[in-house]
PDB file of N, CA and C in Angstrom:
ATOM      1  N   UNK A 294     103.595 133.292  56.735  1.00 49.00           N
ATOM      2  CA  UNK A 294     102.958 132.330  57.612  1.00 49.00           C
ATOM      3  C   UNK A 294     102.190 133.082  58.696  1.00 49.00           C
ATOM      4  N   UNK A 295     101.035 132.582  59.044  1.00 58.00           N
ATOM      5  CA  UNK A 295     100.197 133.204  60.058  1.00 58.00           C
ATOM      6  C   UNK A 295     100.674 132.760  61.432  1.00 58.00           C
ATOM      7  N   UNK A 296     100.928 133.745  62.263  1.00 57.00           N
ATOM      8  CA  UNK A 296     101.460 133.503  63.591  1.00 57.00           C
ATOM      9  C   UNK A 296     100.343 133.117  64.559  1.00 57.00           C
ATOM     10  N   UNK A 297     100.621 132.158  65.438  1.00 60.00           N
ATOM     11  CA  UNK A 297      99.641 131.772  66.454  1.00 60.00           C
ATOM     12  C   UNK A 297     100.261 131.957  67.828  1.00 60.00           C
ATOM     13  N   UNK A 298      99.431 132.344  68.779  1.00 60.00           N
ATOM     14  CA  UNK A 298      99.864 132.503  70.158  1.00 60.00           C
ATOM     15  C   UNK A 298      98.836 131.838  71.056  1.00 60.00           C
ATOM     16  N   UNK A 299      99.286 131.420  72.208  1.00 61.00           N
ATOM     17  CA  UNK A 299      98.373 130.815  73.165  1.00 61.00           C
ATOM     18  C   UNK A 299      97.991 131.862  74.196  1.00 61.00           C
ATOM     19  N   UNK A 300      96.690 132.041  74.371  1.00 61.00           N
ATOM     20  CA  UNK A 300      96.166 133.018  75.320  1.00 61.00           C
ATOM     21  C   UNK A 300      95.104 132.331  76.163  1.00 61.00           C
ATOM     22  N   UNK A 301      95.369 132.189  77.432  1.00 64.00           N
ATOM     23  CA  UNK A 301      94.440 131.546  78.378  1.00 64.00           C
ATOM     24  C   UNK A 301      94.032 130.151  77.910  1.00 64.00           C
ATOM     25  N   UNK A 302      94.988 129.410  77.397  1.00 66.00           N
ATOM     26  CA  UNK A 302      94.718 128.046  76.984  1.00 66.00           C
ATOM     27  C   UNK A 302      94.114 127.914  75.594  1.00 66.00           C
ATOM     28  N   UNK A 303      93.905 129.029  74.907  1.00 72.00           N
ATOM     29  CA  UNK A 303      93.340 128.995  73.555  1.00 72.00           C
ATOM     30  C   UNK A 303      94.361 129.493  72.546  1.00 72.00           C
ATOM     31  N   UNK A 304      94.297 128.962  71.354  1.00 77.00           N
ATOM     32  CA  UNK A 304      95.178 129.410  70.288  1.00 77.00           C
ATOM     33  C   UNK A 304      94.520 130.564  69.544  1.00 77.00           C
ATOM     34  N   UNK A 305      95.232 131.672  69.450  1.00 75.00           N
ATOM     35  CA  UNK A 305      94.721 132.862  68.781  1.00 75.00           C
ATOM     36  C   UNK A 305      95.567 133.085  67.532  1.00 75.00           C
ATOM     37  N   UNK A 306      94.907 133.069  66.385  1.00 81.00           N
ATOM     38  CA  UNK A 306      95.614 133.283  65.131  1.00 81.00           C
ATOM     39  C   UNK A 306      95.523 134.747  64.731  1.00 81.00           C
ATOM     40  N   UNK A 307      96.513 135.216  64.027  1.00 84.00           N
ATOM     41  CA  UNK A 307      96.549 136.602  63.570  1.00 84.00           C
ATOM     42  C   UNK A 307      95.352 136.905  62.673  1.00 84.00           C
ATOM     43  N   UNK A 308      94.936 135.950  61.878  1.00 85.00           N
ATOM     44  CA  UNK A 308      93.772 136.113  61.006  1.00 85.00           C
ATOM     45  C   UNK A 308      92.515 136.388  61.829  1.00 85.00           C
ATOM     46  N   UNK A 309      92.358 135.669  62.940  1.00 83.00           N
ATOM     47  CA  UNK A 309      91.195 135.879  63.814  1.00 83.00           C
ATOM     48  C   UNK A 309      91.211 137.264  64.448  1.00 83.00           C
ATOM     49  N   UNK A 310      92.392 137.742  64.805  1.00 82.00           N
ATOM     50  CA  UNK A 310      92.509 139.084  65.375  1.00 82.00           C
ATOM     51  C   UNK A 310      92.086 140.132  64.359  1.00 82.00           C
ATOM     52  N   UNK A 311      92.511 139.991  63.103  1.00 87.00           N
ATOM     53  CA  UNK A 311      92.125 140.945  62.061  1.00 87.00           C
ATOM     54  C   UNK A 311      90.623 140.896  61.790  1.00 87.00           C
ATOM     55  N   UNK A 312      90.062 139.713  61.740  1.00 86.00           N
ATOM     56  CA  UNK A 312      88.621 139.591  61.501  1.00 86.00           C
ATOM     57  C   UNK A 312      87.832 140.236  62.627  1.00 86.00           C
ATOM     58  N   UNK A 313      88.222 139.973  63.869  1.00 84.00           N
ATOM     59  CA  UNK A 313      87.544 140.577  65.012  1.00 84.00           C
ATOM     60  C   UNK A 313      87.739 142.095  65.028  1.00 84.00           C
ATOM     61  N   UNK A 314      88.923 142.556  64.696  1.00 82.00           N
ATOM     62  CA  UNK A 314      89.181 143.995  64.639  1.00 82.00           C
ATOM     63  C   UNK A 314      88.326 144.688  63.593  1.00 82.00           C
ATOM     64  N   UNK A 315      88.218 144.117  62.410  1.00 85.00           N
ATOM     65  CA  UNK A 315      87.368 144.707  61.369  1.00 85.00           C
ATOM     66  C   UNK A 315      85.886 144.627  61.747  1.00 85.00           C
ATOM     67  N   UNK A 316      85.496 143.575  62.462  1.00 83.00           N
ATOM     68  CA  UNK A 316      84.101 143.474  62.905  1.00 83.00           C
ATOM     69  C   UNK A 316      83.772 144.577  63.912  1.00 83.00           C
ATOM     70  N   UNK A 317      84.679 144.831  64.867  1.00 79.00           N
ATOM     71  CA  UNK A 317      84.458 145.931  65.810  1.00 79.00           C
ATOM     72  C   UNK A 317      84.429 147.274  65.093  1.00 79.00           C
ATOM     73  N   UNK A 318      85.326 147.459  64.139  1.00 80.00           N
ATOM     74  CA  UNK A 318      85.346 148.717  63.385  1.00 80.00           C
ATOM     75  C   UNK A 318      84.036 148.912  62.632  1.00 80.00           C
ATOM     76  N   UNK A 319      83.553 147.872  61.995  1.00 78.00           N
ATOM     77  CA  UNK A 319      82.297 147.977  61.246  1.00 78.00           C
ATOM     78  C   UNK A 319      81.111 148.211  62.174  1.00 78.00           C
ATOM     79  N   UNK A 320      81.179 147.670  63.386  1.00 75.00           N
ATOM     80  CA  UNK A 320      80.096 147.857  64.338  1.00 75.00           C
ATOM     81  C   UNK A 320      80.052 149.289  64.851  1.00 75.00           C
ATOM     82  N   UNK A 321      81.197 149.837  65.192  1.00 72.00           N
ATOM     83  CA  UNK A 321      81.225 151.152  65.821  1.00 72.00           C
ATOM     84  C   UNK A 321      81.272 152.309  64.835  1.00 72.00           C
ATOM     85  N   UNK A 322      81.740 152.081  63.627  1.00 74.00           N
ATOM     86  CA  UNK A 322      81.842 153.172  62.669  1.00 74.00           C
ATOM     87  C   UNK A 322      80.733 153.036  61.641  1.00 74.00           C
ATOM     88  N   UNK A 323      79.782 153.921  61.711  1.00 71.00           N
ATOM     89  CA  UNK A 323      78.668 153.899  60.768  1.00 71.00           C
ATOM     90  C   UNK A 323      78.496 155.275  60.156  1.00 71.00           C
ATOM     91  N   UNK A 324      77.407 155.460  59.451  1.00 70.00           N
ATOM     92  CA  UNK A 324      77.139 156.730  58.789  1.00 70.00           C
ATOM     93  C   UNK A 324      77.005 157.860  59.810  1.00 70.00           C
ATOM     94  N   UNK A 325      76.471 157.552  60.990  1.00 72.00           N
ATOM     95  CA  UNK A 325      76.344 158.581  62.020  1.00 72.00           C
ATOM     96  C   UNK A 325      77.687 159.109  62.478  1.00 72.00           C
ATOM     97  N   UNK A 326      78.690 158.242  62.523  1.00 71.00           N
ATOM     98  CA  UNK A 326      80.025 158.671  62.914  1.00 71.00           C
ATOM     99  C   UNK A 326      80.742 159.414  61.789  1.00 71.00           C
ATOM    100  N   UNK A 327      80.248 159.304  60.586  1.00 74.00           N
ATOM    101  CA  UNK A 327      80.822 160.030  59.462  1.00 74.00           C
ATOM    102  C   UNK A 327      80.163 161.397  59.296  1.00 74.00           C
ATOM    103  N   UNK A 328      78.868 161.471  59.571  1.00 76.00           N
ATOM    104  CA  UNK A 328      78.111 162.696  59.340  1.00 76.00           C
ATOM    105  C   UNK A 328      77.985 163.547  60.601  1.00 76.00           C
ATOM    106  N   UNK A 329      77.782 162.934  61.756  1.00 75.00           N
ATOM    107  CA  UNK A 329      77.480 163.678  62.974  1.00 75.00           C
ATOM    108  C   UNK A 329      78.623 164.569  63.472  1.00 75.00           C
ATOM    109  N   UNK A 330      79.889 164.123  63.542  1.00 76.00           N
ATOM    110  CA  UNK A 330      80.947 165.004  64.060  1.00 76.00           C
ATOM    111  C   UNK A 330      81.128 166.304  63.278  1.00 76.00           C
ATOM    112  N   UNK A 331      81.155 166.297  61.935  1.00 79.00           N
ATOM    113  CA  UNK A 331      81.254 167.589  61.247  1.00 79.00           C
ATOM    114  C   UNK A 331      80.033 168.481  61.478  1.00 79.00           C
ATOM    115  N   UNK A 332      78.853 167.879  61.547  1.00 80.00           N
ATOM    116  CA  UNK A 332      77.640 168.649  61.828  1.00 80.00           C
ATOM    117  C   UNK A 332      77.707 169.248  63.228  1.00 80.00           C
ATOM    118  N   UNK A 333      78.186 168.479  64.187  1.00 77.00           N
ATOM    119  CA  UNK A 333      78.328 168.963  65.551  1.00 77.00           C
ATOM    120  C   UNK A 333      79.338 170.105  65.615  1.00 77.00           C
ATOM    121  N   UNK A 334      80.447 169.968  64.918  1.00 79.00           N
ATOM    122  CA  UNK A 334      81.457 171.027  64.888  1.00 79.00           C
ATOM    123  C   UNK A 334      80.933 172.299  64.254  1.00 79.00           C
ATOM    124  N   UNK A 335      80.143 172.151  63.199  1.00 83.00           N
ATOM    125  CA  UNK A 335      79.579 173.317  62.531  1.00 83.00           C
ATOM    126  C   UNK A 335      78.558 174.024  63.412  1.00 83.00           C
ATOM    127  N   UNK A 336      77.714 173.263  64.077  1.00 85.00           N
ATOM    128  CA  UNK A 336      76.673 173.875  64.902  1.00 85.00           C
ATOM    129  C   UNK A 336      77.191 174.355  66.255  1.00 85.00           C
ATOM    130  N   UNK A 337      78.375 173.897  66.693  1.00 84.00           N
ATOM    131  CA  UNK A 337      78.896 174.328  67.986  1.00 84.00           C
ATOM    132  C   UNK A 337      79.461 175.738  67.948  1.00 84.00           C
ATOM    133  N   UNK A 338      79.872 176.190  66.779  1.00 84.00           N
ATOM    134  CA  UNK A 338      80.383 177.558  66.641  1.00 84.00           C
ATOM    135  C   UNK A 338      81.622 177.800  67.477  1.00 84.00           C
ATOM    136  N   UNK A 339      81.540 178.770  68.393  1.00 87.00           N
ATOM    137  CA  UNK A 339      82.710 179.115  69.207  1.00 87.00           C
ATOM    138  C   UNK A 339      82.934 178.138  70.351  1.00 87.00           C
ATOM    139  N   UNK A 340      81.966 177.321  70.674  1.00 87.00           N
ATOM    140  CA  UNK A 340      82.113 176.330  71.744  1.00 87.00           C
ATOM    141  C   UNK A 340      82.628 175.008  71.183  1.00 87.00           C
ATOM    142  N   UNK A 341      83.620 175.099  70.307  1.00 82.00           N
ATOM    143  CA  UNK A 341      84.145 173.928  69.617  1.00 82.00           C
ATOM    144  C   UNK A 341      84.810 172.946  70.588  1.00 82.00           C
ATOM    145  N   UNK A 342      85.609 173.438  71.519  1.00 87.00           N
ATOM    146  CA  UNK A 342      86.343 172.545  72.417  1.00 87.00           C
ATOM    147  C   UNK A 342      85.428 171.750  73.358  1.00 87.00           C
ATOM    148  N   UNK A 343      84.420 172.360  73.997  1.00 88.00           N
ATOM    149  CA  UNK A 343      83.517 171.526  74.801  1.00 88.00           C
ATOM    150  C   UNK A 343      82.757 170.492  73.958  1.00 88.00           C
ATOM    151  N   UNK A 344      82.383 170.860  72.738  1.00 83.00           N
ATOM    152  CA  UNK A 344      81.693 169.907  71.862  1.00 83.00           C
ATOM    153  C   UNK A 344      82.622 168.754  71.488  1.00 83.00           C
ATOM    154  N   UNK A 345      83.875 169.068  71.193  1.00 82.00           N
ATOM    155  CA  UNK A 345      84.858 168.038  70.858  1.00 82.00           C
ATOM    156  C   UNK A 345      85.117 167.132  72.055  1.00 82.00           C
ATOM    157  N   UNK A 346      85.194 167.719  73.235  1.00 87.00           N
ATOM    158  CA  UNK A 346      85.410 166.927  74.445  1.00 87.00           C
ATOM    159  C   UNK A 346      84.233 165.988  74.710  1.00 87.00           C
ATOM    160  N   UNK A 347      83.015 166.493  74.591  1.00 85.00           N
ATOM    161  CA  UNK A 347      81.838 165.658  74.805  1.00 85.00           C
ATOM    162  C   UNK A 347      81.718 164.544  73.780  1.00 85.00           C
ATOM    163  N   UNK A 348      81.986 164.856  72.528  1.00 79.00           N
ATOM    164  CA  UNK A 348      81.927 163.835  71.481  1.00 79.00           C
ATOM    165  C   UNK A 348      83.001 162.772  71.698  1.00 79.00           C
ATOM    166  N   UNK A 349      84.200 163.194  72.070  1.00 82.00           N
ATOM    167  CA  UNK A 349      85.288 162.242  72.311  1.00 82.00           C
ATOM    168  C   UNK A 349      84.990 161.355  73.511  1.00 82.00           C
ATOM    169  N   UNK A 350      84.417 161.949  74.551  1.00 87.00           N
ATOM    170  CA  UNK A 350      84.089 161.171  75.739  1.00 87.00           C
ATOM    171  C   UNK A 350      83.015 160.133  75.442  1.00 87.00           C
ATOM    172  N   UNK A 351      81.936 160.559  74.783  1.00 81.00           N
ATOM    173  CA  UNK A 351      80.819 159.643  74.541  1.00 81.00           C
ATOM    174  C   UNK A 351      81.040 158.718  73.360  1.00 81.00           C
ATOM    175  N   UNK A 352      81.826 159.111  72.389  1.00 77.00           N
ATOM    176  CA  UNK A 352      81.994 158.311  71.179  1.00 77.00           C
ATOM    177  C   UNK A 352      83.251 157.478  71.126  1.00 77.00           C
ATOM    178  N   UNK A 353      84.239 157.817  71.953  1.00 81.00           N
ATOM    179  CA  UNK A 353      85.500 157.083  71.910  1.00 81.00           C
ATOM    180  C   UNK A 353      85.819 156.455  73.255  1.00 81.00           C
ATOM    181  N   UNK A 354      85.884 157.275  74.300  1.00 88.00           N
ATOM    182  CA  UNK A 354      86.339 156.779  75.595  1.00 88.00           C
ATOM    183  C   UNK A 354      85.366 155.802  76.246  1.00 88.00           C
ATOM    184  N   UNK A 355      84.077 156.087  76.233  1.00 85.00           N
ATOM    185  CA  UNK A 355      83.118 155.170  76.873  1.00 85.00           C
ATOM    186  C   UNK A 355      83.048 153.805  76.190  1.00 85.00           C
ATOM    187  N   UNK A 356      82.990 153.733  74.849  1.00 81.00           N
ATOM    188  CA  UNK A 356      83.002 152.392  74.226  1.00 81.00           C
ATOM    189  C   UNK A 356      84.295 151.613  74.478  1.00 81.00           C
ATOM    190  N   UNK A 357      85.437 152.292  74.435  1.00 85.00           N
ATOM    191  CA  UNK A 357      86.708 151.604  74.705  1.00 85.00           C
ATOM    192  C   UNK A 357      86.756 151.146  76.160  1.00 85.00           C
ATOM    193  N   UNK A 358      86.304 151.994  77.079  1.00 88.00           N
ATOM    194  CA  UNK A 358      86.257 151.627  78.487  1.00 88.00           C
ATOM    195  C   UNK A 358      85.342 150.419  78.705  1.00 88.00           C
ATOM    196  N   UNK A 359      84.192 150.402  78.027  1.00 84.00           N
ATOM    197  CA  UNK A 359      83.274 149.271  78.156  1.00 84.00           C
ATOM    198  C   UNK A 359      83.924 147.977  77.664  1.00 84.00           C
ATOM    199  N   UNK A 360      84.637 148.041  76.542  1.00 82.00           N
ATOM    200  CA  UNK A 360      85.322 146.849  76.039  1.00 82.00           C
ATOM    201  C   UNK A 360      86.393 146.372  77.014  1.00 82.00           C
ATOM    202  N   UNK A 361      87.134 147.298  77.618  1.00 86.00           N
ATOM    203  CA  UNK A 361      88.172 146.916  78.571  1.00 86.00           C
ATOM    204  C   UNK A 361      87.576 146.273  79.826  1.00 86.00           C
ATOM    205  N   UNK A 362      86.478 146.826  80.321  1.00 85.00           N
ATOM    206  CA  UNK A 362      85.839 146.265  81.518  1.00 85.00           C
ATOM    207  C   UNK A 362      85.283 144.874  81.229  1.00 85.00           C
ATOM    208  N   UNK A 363      84.623 144.710  80.092  1.00 82.00           N
ATOM    209  CA  UNK A 363      84.080 143.393  79.731  1.00 82.00           C
ATOM    210  C   UNK A 363      85.212 142.394  79.516  1.00 82.00           C
ATOM    211  N   UNK A 364      86.315 142.839  78.915  1.00 82.00           N
ATOM    212  CA  UNK A 364      87.461 141.957  78.712  1.00 82.00           C
ATOM    213  C   UNK A 364      88.062 141.532  80.048  1.00 82.00           C
ATOM    214  N   UNK A 365      88.131 142.430  80.996  1.00 85.00           N
ATOM    215  CA  UNK A 365      88.703 142.108  82.311  1.00 85.00           C
ATOM    216  C   UNK A 365      87.812 141.140  83.090  1.00 85.00           C
ATOM    217  N   UNK A 366      86.497 141.306  82.977  1.00 82.00           N
ATOM    218  CA  UNK A 366      85.568 140.443  83.718  1.00 82.00           C
ATOM    219  C   UNK A 366      85.337 139.112  83.025  1.00 82.00           C
ATOM    220  N   UNK A 367      85.541 139.041  81.750  1.00 80.00           N
ATOM    221  CA  UNK A 367      85.328 137.802  81.009  1.00 80.00           C
ATOM    222  C   UNK A 367      84.109 137.879  80.122  1.00 80.00           C
ATOM    223  N   UNK A 368      82.972 138.237  80.676  1.00 80.00           N
ATOM    224  CA  UNK A 368      81.758 138.427  79.888  1.00 80.00           C
ATOM    225  C   UNK A 368      80.780 139.274  80.702  1.00 80.00           C
ATOM    226  N   UNK A 369      79.695 139.657  80.063  1.00 79.00           N
ATOM    227  CA  UNK A 369      78.737 140.563  80.695  1.00 79.00           C
ATOM    228  C   UNK A 369      77.987 139.861  81.826  1.00 79.00           C
ATOM    229  N   UNK A 370      77.755 138.585  81.706  1.00 83.00           N
ATOM    230  CA  UNK A 370      77.057 137.854  82.779  1.00 83.00           C
ATOM    231  C   UNK A 370      77.833 137.926  84.086  1.00 83.00           C
ATOM    232  N   UNK A 371      79.143 137.734  84.024  1.00 84.00           N
ATOM    233  CA  UNK A 371      79.964 137.819  85.238  1.00 84.00           C
ATOM    234  C   UNK A 371      80.024 139.234  85.763  1.00 84.00           C
ATOM    235  N   UNK A 372      79.961 140.200  84.877  1.00 81.00           N
ATOM    236  CA  UNK A 372      80.000 141.602  85.277  1.00 81.00           C
ATOM    237  C   UNK A 372      78.748 141.994  86.048  1.00 81.00           C
ATOM    238  N   UNK A 373      77.592 141.480  85.632  1.00 84.00           N
ATOM    239  CA  UNK A 373      76.327 141.845  86.275  1.00 84.00           C
ATOM    240  C   UNK A 373      75.910 140.869  87.380  1.00 84.00           C
ATOM    241  N   UNK A 374      76.624 139.787  87.571  1.00 83.00           N
ATOM    242  CA  UNK A 374      76.251 138.790  88.582  1.00 83.00           C
ATOM    243  C   UNK A 374      76.319 139.348  89.992  1.00 83.00           C
ATOM    244  N   UNK A 375      77.169 140.330  90.224  1.00 84.00           N
ATOM    245  CA  UNK A 375      77.304 140.906  91.567  1.00 84.00           C
ATOM    246  C   UNK A 375      76.103 141.763  91.946  1.00 84.00           C
ATOM    247  N   UNK A 376      75.389 142.269  90.957  1.00 86.00           N
ATOM    248  CA  UNK A 376      74.264 143.161  91.217  1.00 86.00           C
ATOM    249  C   UNK A 376      73.010 142.367  91.563  1.00 86.00           C
ATOM    250  N   UNK A 377      72.735 141.347  90.774  1.00 85.00           N
ATOM    251  CA  UNK A 377      71.546 140.548  91.025  1.00 85.00           C
ATOM    252  C   UNK A 377      71.458 139.384  90.062  1.00 85.00           C
ATOM    253  N   UNK A 378      70.576 138.490  90.375  1.00 86.00           N
ATOM    254  CA  UNK A 378      70.435 137.256  89.600  1.00 86.00           C
ATOM    255  C   UNK A 378      69.900 137.510  88.191  1.00 86.00           C
ATOM    256  N   UNK A 379      68.959 138.429  88.061  1.00 88.00           N
ATOM    257  CA  UNK A 379      68.313 138.671  86.773  1.00 88.00           C
ATOM    258  C   UNK A 379      68.784 139.954  86.083  1.00 88.00           C
ATOM    259  N   UNK A 380      69.827 140.570  86.583  1.00 88.00           N
ATOM    260  CA  UNK A 380      70.290 141.849  86.042  1.00 88.00           C
ATOM    261  C   UNK A 380      70.702 141.732  84.578  1.00 88.00           C
ATOM    262  N   UNK A 381      71.386 140.661  84.240  1.00 88.00           N
ATOM    263  CA  UNK A 381      71.834 140.468  82.854  1.00 88.00           C
ATOM    264  C   UNK A 381      70.640 140.453  81.901  1.00 88.00           C
ATOM    265  N   UNK A 382      69.607 139.717  82.234  1.00 91.00           N
ATOM    266  CA  UNK A 382      68.438 139.597  81.365  1.00 91.00           C
ATOM    267  C   UNK A 382      67.668 140.919  81.284  1.00 91.00           C
ATOM    268  N   UNK A 383      67.593 141.639  82.395  1.00 92.00           N
ATOM    269  CA  UNK A 383      66.906 142.929  82.394  1.00 92.00           C
ATOM    270  C   UNK A 383      67.657 143.932  81.521  1.00 92.00           C
ATOM    271  N   UNK A 384      68.977 144.010  81.688  1.00 88.00           N
ATOM    272  CA  UNK A 384      69.771 144.936  80.875  1.00 88.00           C
ATOM    273  C   UNK A 384      69.717 144.573  79.391  1.00 88.00           C
ATOM    274  N   UNK A 385      69.770 143.292  79.089  1.00 88.00           N
ATOM    275  CA  UNK A 385      69.699 142.856  77.700  1.00 88.00           C
ATOM    276  C   UNK A 385      68.354 143.205  77.075  1.00 88.00           C
ATOM    277  N   UNK A 386      67.287 143.002  77.815  1.00 92.00           N
ATOM    278  CA  UNK A 386      65.947 143.344  77.326  1.00 92.00           C
ATOM    279  C   UNK A 386      65.812 144.843  77.099  1.00 92.00           C
ATOM    280  N   UNK A 387      66.268 145.638  78.063  1.00 91.00           N
ATOM    281  CA  UNK A 387      66.202 147.094  77.902  1.00 91.00           C
ATOM    282  C   UNK A 387      67.036 147.568  76.719  1.00 91.00           C
ATOM    283  N   UNK A 388      68.196 146.970  76.542  1.00 86.00           N
ATOM    284  CA  UNK A 388      69.055 147.339  75.410  1.00 86.00           C
ATOM    285  C   UNK A 388      68.377 147.029  74.078  1.00 86.00           C
ATOM    286  N   UNK A 389      67.742 145.877  73.978  1.00 88.00           N
ATOM    287  CA  UNK A 389      67.040 145.516  72.751  1.00 88.00           C
ATOM    288  C   UNK A 389      65.862 146.454  72.482  1.00 88.00           C
ATOM    289  N   UNK A 390      65.121 146.806  73.518  1.00 92.00           N
ATOM    290  CA  UNK A 390      63.986 147.714  73.348  1.00 92.00           C
ATOM    291  C   UNK A 390      64.461 149.093  72.910  1.00 92.00           C
ATOM    292  N   UNK A 391      65.497 149.605  73.586  1.00 88.00           N
ATOM    293  CA  UNK A 391      66.017 150.934  73.243  1.00 88.00           C
ATOM    294  C   UNK A 391      66.575 150.942  71.829  1.00 88.00           C
ATOM    295  N   UNK A 392      67.332 149.930  71.449  1.00 80.00           N
ATOM    296  CA  UNK A 392      67.881 149.868  70.089  1.00 80.00           C
ATOM    297  C   UNK A 392      66.787 149.774  69.040  1.00 80.00           C
ATOM    298  N   UNK A 393      65.735 149.057  69.343  1.00 85.00           N
ATOM    299  CA  UNK A 393      64.613 148.947  68.394  1.00 85.00           C
ATOM    300  C   UNK A 393      63.964 150.298  68.189  1.00 85.00           C
ATOM    301  N   UNK A 394      63.685 151.021  69.272  1.00 84.00           N
ATOM    302  CA  UNK A 394      63.027 152.327  69.130  1.00 84.00           C
ATOM    303  C   UNK A 394      63.938 153.372  68.518  1.00 84.00           C
ATOM    304  N   UNK A 395      65.237 153.307  68.779  1.00 78.00           N
ATOM    305  CA  UNK A 395      66.171 154.239  68.136  1.00 78.00           C
ATOM    306  C   UNK A 395      66.223 153.969  66.635  1.00 78.00           C
ATOM    307  N   UNK A 396      66.209 152.712  66.255  1.00 72.00           N
ATOM    308  CA  UNK A 396      66.237 152.363  64.828  1.00 72.00           C
ATOM    309  C   UNK A 396      64.967 152.815  64.102  1.00 72.00           C
ATOM    310  N   UNK A 397      63.846 152.697  64.784  1.00 73.00           N
ATOM    311  CA  UNK A 397      62.576 153.113  64.171  1.00 73.00           C
ATOM    312  C   UNK A 397      62.554 154.601  64.029  1.00 73.00           C
TER     313      UNK A 397
END
């Protein structure tokens, strides 16, 4: 039987947690995460530990930290509301532009 729990007035099913977990995994783990770390380790040579530290910081800690901050604030709009009225829209636009050019 699928277990349900109430979280902030909403019912959360175990199935939904697994679906969301696999969606995050599919979003963050791509071909770059499969190919880039071994290539980075090979090209770093004797400076393996600083390369590993930088990769871990930028590839693991920052995304997890971002998810925790967004989870604590509720959503990105509330997170950026303290900075300015249009900050959310500006950041979203810049993110879309940067992602488009990186993809190209």
